[in-house]
Coordinates of C-alpha atoms in Angstrom, one line a residue:
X1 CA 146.2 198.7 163.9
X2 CA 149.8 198.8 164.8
X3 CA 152.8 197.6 162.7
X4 CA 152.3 194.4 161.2
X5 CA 150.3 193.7 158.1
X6 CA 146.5 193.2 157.9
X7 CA 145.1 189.8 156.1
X8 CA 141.8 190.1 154.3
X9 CA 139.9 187.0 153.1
X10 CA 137.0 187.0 151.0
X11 CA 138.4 190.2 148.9
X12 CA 135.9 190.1 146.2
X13 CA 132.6 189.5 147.7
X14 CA 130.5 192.3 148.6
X15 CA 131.9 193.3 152.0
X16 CA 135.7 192.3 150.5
X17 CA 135.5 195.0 148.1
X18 CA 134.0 197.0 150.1
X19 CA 136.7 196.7 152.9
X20 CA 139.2 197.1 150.0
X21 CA 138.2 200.1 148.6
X22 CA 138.2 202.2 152.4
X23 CA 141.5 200.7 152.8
X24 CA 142.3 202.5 149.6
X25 CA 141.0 205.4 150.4
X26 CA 142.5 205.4 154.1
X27 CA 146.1 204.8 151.9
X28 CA 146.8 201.8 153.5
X29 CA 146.4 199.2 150.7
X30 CA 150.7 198.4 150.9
X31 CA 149.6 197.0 154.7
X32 CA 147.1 194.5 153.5
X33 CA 147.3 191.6 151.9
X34 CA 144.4 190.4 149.8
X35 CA 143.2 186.9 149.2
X36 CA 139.9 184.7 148.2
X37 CA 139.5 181.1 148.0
X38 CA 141.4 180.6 144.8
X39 CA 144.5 181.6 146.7
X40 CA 143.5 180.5 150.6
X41 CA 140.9 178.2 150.8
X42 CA 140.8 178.9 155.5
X43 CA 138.5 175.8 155.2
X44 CA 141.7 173.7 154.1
X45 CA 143.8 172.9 157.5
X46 CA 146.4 172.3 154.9
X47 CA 146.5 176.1 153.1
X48 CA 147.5 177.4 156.6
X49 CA 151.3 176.8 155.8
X50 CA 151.1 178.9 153.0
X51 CA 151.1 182.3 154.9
X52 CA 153.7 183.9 157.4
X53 CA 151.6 184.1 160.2
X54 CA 153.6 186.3 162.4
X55 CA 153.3 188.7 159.8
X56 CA 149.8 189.4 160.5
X57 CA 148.6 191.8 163.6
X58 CA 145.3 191.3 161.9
X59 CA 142.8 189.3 160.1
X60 CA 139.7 191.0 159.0
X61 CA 137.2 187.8 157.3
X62 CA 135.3 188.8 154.7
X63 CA 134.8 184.8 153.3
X64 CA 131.2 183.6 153.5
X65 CA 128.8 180.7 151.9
X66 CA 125.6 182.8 151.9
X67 CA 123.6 180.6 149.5
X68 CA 121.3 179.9 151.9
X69 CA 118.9 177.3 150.3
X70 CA 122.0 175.4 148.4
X71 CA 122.8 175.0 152.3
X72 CA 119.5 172.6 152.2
X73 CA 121.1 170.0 149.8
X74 CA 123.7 167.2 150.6
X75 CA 126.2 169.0 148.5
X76 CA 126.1 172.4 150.0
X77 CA 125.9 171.4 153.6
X78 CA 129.4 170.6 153.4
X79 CA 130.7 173.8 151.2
X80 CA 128.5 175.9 154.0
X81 CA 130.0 174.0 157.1
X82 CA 133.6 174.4 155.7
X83 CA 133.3 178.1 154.8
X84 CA 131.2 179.1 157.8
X85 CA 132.5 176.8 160.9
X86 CA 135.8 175.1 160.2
X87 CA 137.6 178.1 158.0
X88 CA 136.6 180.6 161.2
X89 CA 137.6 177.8 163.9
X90 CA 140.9 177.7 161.4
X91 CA 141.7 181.3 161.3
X92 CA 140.7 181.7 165.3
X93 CA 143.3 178.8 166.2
X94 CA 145.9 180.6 164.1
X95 CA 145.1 184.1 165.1
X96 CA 145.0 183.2 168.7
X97 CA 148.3 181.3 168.3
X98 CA 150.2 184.3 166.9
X99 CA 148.3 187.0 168.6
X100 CA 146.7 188.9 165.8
X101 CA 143.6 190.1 166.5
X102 CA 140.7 188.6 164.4
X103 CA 137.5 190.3 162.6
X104 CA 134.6 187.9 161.3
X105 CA 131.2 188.6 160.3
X106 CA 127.6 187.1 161.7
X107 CA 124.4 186.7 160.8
X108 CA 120.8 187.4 161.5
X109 CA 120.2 184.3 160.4
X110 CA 121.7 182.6 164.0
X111 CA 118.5 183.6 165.4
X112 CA 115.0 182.0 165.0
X113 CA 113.4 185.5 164.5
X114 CA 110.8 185.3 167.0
X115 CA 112.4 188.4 168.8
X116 CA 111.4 191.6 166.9
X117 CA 114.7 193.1 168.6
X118 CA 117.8 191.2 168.5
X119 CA 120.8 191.8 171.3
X120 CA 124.4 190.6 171.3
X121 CA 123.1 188.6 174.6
X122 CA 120.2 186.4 172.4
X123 CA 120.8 182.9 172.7
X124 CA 121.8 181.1 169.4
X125 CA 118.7 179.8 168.4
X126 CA 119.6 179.1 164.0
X127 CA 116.5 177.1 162.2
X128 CA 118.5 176.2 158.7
X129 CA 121.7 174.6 158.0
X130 CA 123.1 178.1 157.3
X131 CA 122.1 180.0 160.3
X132 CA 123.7 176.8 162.0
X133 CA 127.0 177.0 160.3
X134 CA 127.1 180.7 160.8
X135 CA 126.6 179.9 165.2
X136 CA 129.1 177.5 164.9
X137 CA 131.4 180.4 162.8
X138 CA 130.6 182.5 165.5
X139 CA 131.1 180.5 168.8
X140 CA 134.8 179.1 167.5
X141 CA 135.7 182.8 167.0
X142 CA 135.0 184.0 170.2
X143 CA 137.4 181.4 171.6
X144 CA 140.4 183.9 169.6
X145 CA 140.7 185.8 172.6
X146 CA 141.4 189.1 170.5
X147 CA 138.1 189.1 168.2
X148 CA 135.4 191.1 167.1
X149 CA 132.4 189.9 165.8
X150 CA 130.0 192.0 163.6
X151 CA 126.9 190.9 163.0
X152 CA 124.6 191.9 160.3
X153 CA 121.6 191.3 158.0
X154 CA 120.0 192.4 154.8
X155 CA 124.0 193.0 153.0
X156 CA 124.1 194.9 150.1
X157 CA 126.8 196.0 148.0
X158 CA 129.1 195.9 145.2
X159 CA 128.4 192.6 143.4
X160 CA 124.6 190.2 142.9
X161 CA 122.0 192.2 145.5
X162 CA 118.2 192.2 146.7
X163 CA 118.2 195.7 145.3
X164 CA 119.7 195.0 141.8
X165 CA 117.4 192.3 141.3
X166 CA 115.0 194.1 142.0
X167 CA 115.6 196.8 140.0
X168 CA 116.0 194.4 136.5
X169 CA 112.3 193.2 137.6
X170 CA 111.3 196.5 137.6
X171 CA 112.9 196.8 134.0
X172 CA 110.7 193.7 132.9
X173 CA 107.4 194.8 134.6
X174 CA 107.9 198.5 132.7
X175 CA 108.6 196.7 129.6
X176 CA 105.5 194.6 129.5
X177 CA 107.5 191.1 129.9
X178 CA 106.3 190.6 133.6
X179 CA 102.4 192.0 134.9
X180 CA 103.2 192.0 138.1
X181 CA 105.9 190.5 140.8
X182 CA 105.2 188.8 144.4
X183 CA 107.6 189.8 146.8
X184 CA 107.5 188.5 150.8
X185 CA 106.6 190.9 153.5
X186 CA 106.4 189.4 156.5
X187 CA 109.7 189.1 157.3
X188 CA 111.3 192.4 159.0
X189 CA 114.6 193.9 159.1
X190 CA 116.8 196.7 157.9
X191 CA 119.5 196.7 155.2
X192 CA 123.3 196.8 155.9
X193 CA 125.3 198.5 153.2
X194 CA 128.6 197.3 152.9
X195 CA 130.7 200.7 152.9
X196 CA 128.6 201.3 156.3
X197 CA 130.0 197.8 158.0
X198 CA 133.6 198.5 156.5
X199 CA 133.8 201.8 157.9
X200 CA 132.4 200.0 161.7
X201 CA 135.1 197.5 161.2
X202 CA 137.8 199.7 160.5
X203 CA 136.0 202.2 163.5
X204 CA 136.5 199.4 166.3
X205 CA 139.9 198.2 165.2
X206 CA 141.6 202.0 165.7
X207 CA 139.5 203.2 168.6
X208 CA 140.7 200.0 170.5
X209 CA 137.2 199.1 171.5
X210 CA 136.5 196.6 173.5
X211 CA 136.9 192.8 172.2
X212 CA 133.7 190.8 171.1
X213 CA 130.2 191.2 169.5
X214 CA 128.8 194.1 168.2
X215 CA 125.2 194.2 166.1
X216 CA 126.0 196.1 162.6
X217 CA 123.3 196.9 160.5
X218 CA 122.0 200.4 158.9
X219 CA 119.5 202.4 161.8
X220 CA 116.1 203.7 160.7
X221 CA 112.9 202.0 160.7
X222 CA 112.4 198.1 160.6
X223 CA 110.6 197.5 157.2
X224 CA 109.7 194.2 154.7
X225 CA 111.4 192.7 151.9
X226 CA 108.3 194.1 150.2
X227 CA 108.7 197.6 151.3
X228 CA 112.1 197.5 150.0
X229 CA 110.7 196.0 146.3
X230 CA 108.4 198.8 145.9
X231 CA 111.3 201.7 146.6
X232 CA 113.1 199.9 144.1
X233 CA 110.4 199.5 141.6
X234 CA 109.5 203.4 142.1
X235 CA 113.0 204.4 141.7
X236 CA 113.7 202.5 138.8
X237 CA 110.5 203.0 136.7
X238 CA 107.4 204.6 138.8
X239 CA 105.9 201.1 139.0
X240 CA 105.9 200.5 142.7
X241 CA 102.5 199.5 142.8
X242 CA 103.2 196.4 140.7
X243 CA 105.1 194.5 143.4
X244 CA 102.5 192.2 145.3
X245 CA 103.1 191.4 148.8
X246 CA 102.8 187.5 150.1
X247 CA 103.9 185.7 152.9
X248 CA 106.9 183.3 152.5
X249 CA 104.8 180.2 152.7
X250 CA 102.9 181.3 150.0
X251 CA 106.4 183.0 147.8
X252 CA 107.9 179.6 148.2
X253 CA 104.9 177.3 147.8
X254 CA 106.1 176.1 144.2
X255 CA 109.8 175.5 145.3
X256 CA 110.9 172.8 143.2
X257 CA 114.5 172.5 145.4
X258 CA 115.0 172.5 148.9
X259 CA 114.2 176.2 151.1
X260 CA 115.9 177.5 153.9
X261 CA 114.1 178.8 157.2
X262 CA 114.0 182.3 157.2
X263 CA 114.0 184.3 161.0
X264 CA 110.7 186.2 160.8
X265 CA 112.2 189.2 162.6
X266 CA 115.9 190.1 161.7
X267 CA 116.2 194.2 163.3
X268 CA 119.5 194.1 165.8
X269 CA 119.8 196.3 168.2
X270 CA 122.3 199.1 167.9
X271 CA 123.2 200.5 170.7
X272 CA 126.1 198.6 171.8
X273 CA 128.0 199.7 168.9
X274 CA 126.7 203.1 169.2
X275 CA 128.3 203.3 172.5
X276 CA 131.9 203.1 171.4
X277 CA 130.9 206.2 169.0
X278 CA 129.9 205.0 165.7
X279 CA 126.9 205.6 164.3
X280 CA 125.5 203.7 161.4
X281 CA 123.5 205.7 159.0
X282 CA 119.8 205.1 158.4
X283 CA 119.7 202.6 155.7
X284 CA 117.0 204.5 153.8
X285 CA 119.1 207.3 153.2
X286 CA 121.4 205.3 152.1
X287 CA 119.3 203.2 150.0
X288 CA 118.0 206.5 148.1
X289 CA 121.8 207.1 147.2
X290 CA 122.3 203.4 145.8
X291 CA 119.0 203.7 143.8
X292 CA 120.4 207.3 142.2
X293 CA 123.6 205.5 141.5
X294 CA 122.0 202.5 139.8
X295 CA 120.3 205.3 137.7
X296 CA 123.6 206.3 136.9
X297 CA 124.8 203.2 136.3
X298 CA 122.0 201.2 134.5
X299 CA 120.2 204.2 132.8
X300 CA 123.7 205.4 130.7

């Protein structure tokens, strides 16, 4: 990645950490420079002083507003536009005017879902104020003319996750509190674990691959939120058969708040990505591995 330092923002969300601990691993962490809203807000035209610019070769974005029904309300409309389409319009205006190169993460959610099979090529077609802020994210980076764009769906890692969640209902069906849980399954996709998009990230940056938009996400079958539940449930406490699949208008016919569209079909195609010689593990495997290390972790 050359020389000059490397900038990561969003450190300690889930891909931030995750980014953070390969960099520690690779024995890098004295090139990087770490940094999360309370210290660089990339949404505030103003914070940009702060930070020696030429400094930076490059910036990998880790910052995201992912509360994707909050995005619904008055209030959070503005917290997602700022932290999804001005900070990455920002950080592409700065990168592109000191030539670093500039990393930054999409979303399945910039598509309406109606695709079972998502390309780079799909046109932007977002149904919820997120998915819209996350286009707009997306279309002001790729005017940094050194930029790659990952885009993924289904993130899990270090930090709040489907699967952990999962995984304490489990705990609450097995210990009588809960009968049963509902769980959607008619919306499609595959999981992206956050050690798997670091290591891509980190892949394209020192193979020099070729600027733009690559889809990231683990391979393997496409399955259903649902499918995923009853893994977790069977992992955690042999109660797999107590998740009840419904369809989203039915999980969210109750809402009391405002809820977010969700893309029926979220699976991206691969094999752009796979061309420049990385392939992303089947998320199942990977999946078994987390569950085993929840075990580890919850179960001590």
């Amino acid at each position: 990645m050359g020389s000059k330092r490397t900038l990561v923002t969003g450190c300690y969300g889930q891909l931030g950490r995750a980014v953070r601990a390969l960099v520690e691993t690779r024995g890098e962490a004295e090139s990087f420079d770490f940094c999360d809203i309370d210290t660089f807000d990339m949404g505030d035209p103003d914070a940009y002083g702060q930070l020696d610019w030429d400094a930076y070769g490059t910036v990998i974005n880790c910052g995201a507003y992912t509360a994707v029904d909050a995005a619904e309300t008055p209030e959070g409309r503005v917290a997602c536009w700022r932290a999804n389409a001005t900070g990455p319009s920002l950080l592409a205006r700065t990168c592109a005017a000191h030539g670093a190169t500039l990393v930054h993460i999409s979303s399945d959610y910039v598509f309406d879902g109606t695709r079972e099979l998502h390309t780079e090529d799909e046109p932007l077609s977002p149904l919820g104020v997120y998915g819209q802020s996350k286009a707009a994210g997306d279309l002001a980076v790729m005017g940094c003319p050194a930029h790659y764009i990952l885009r993924s769906s289904w993130v899990i890692g270090d930090g709040k996750n489907f699967v952990k969640t999962m995984w304490s209902l489990s705990d609450r069906v097995a210990s009588g509190e809960l009968s049963q849980v509902t769980v959607v399954d008619d919306q499609e996709g595959r999981l992206t674990f956050t050690d798997q998009m670091a290591a891509a990230i980190f892949h394209l940056l020192d193979c020099g691959a070729p600027f733009g938009l690559y889809d990231m996400t683990g391979s393997g079958a496409v399955r259903s939120w649902a499918d995923i539940a009853r893994a977790t449930f069977e992992a955690a406490n042999g109660n797999g058969d107590k998740v009840v699949p419904v369809t989203t208008a039915q999980y969210y016919a109750s809402a009391k708040g405002p809820v977010a569209p969700r893309p029926e079909h979220s699976a991206l195609d691969l094999s752009k990505l796979e061309a420049t010689g990385f392939s992303p593990r089947d998320w199942e495997d990977e999946l078994a591995e987390y569950l085993e290390s929840l075990r580890v972790e919850l179960r001590a």
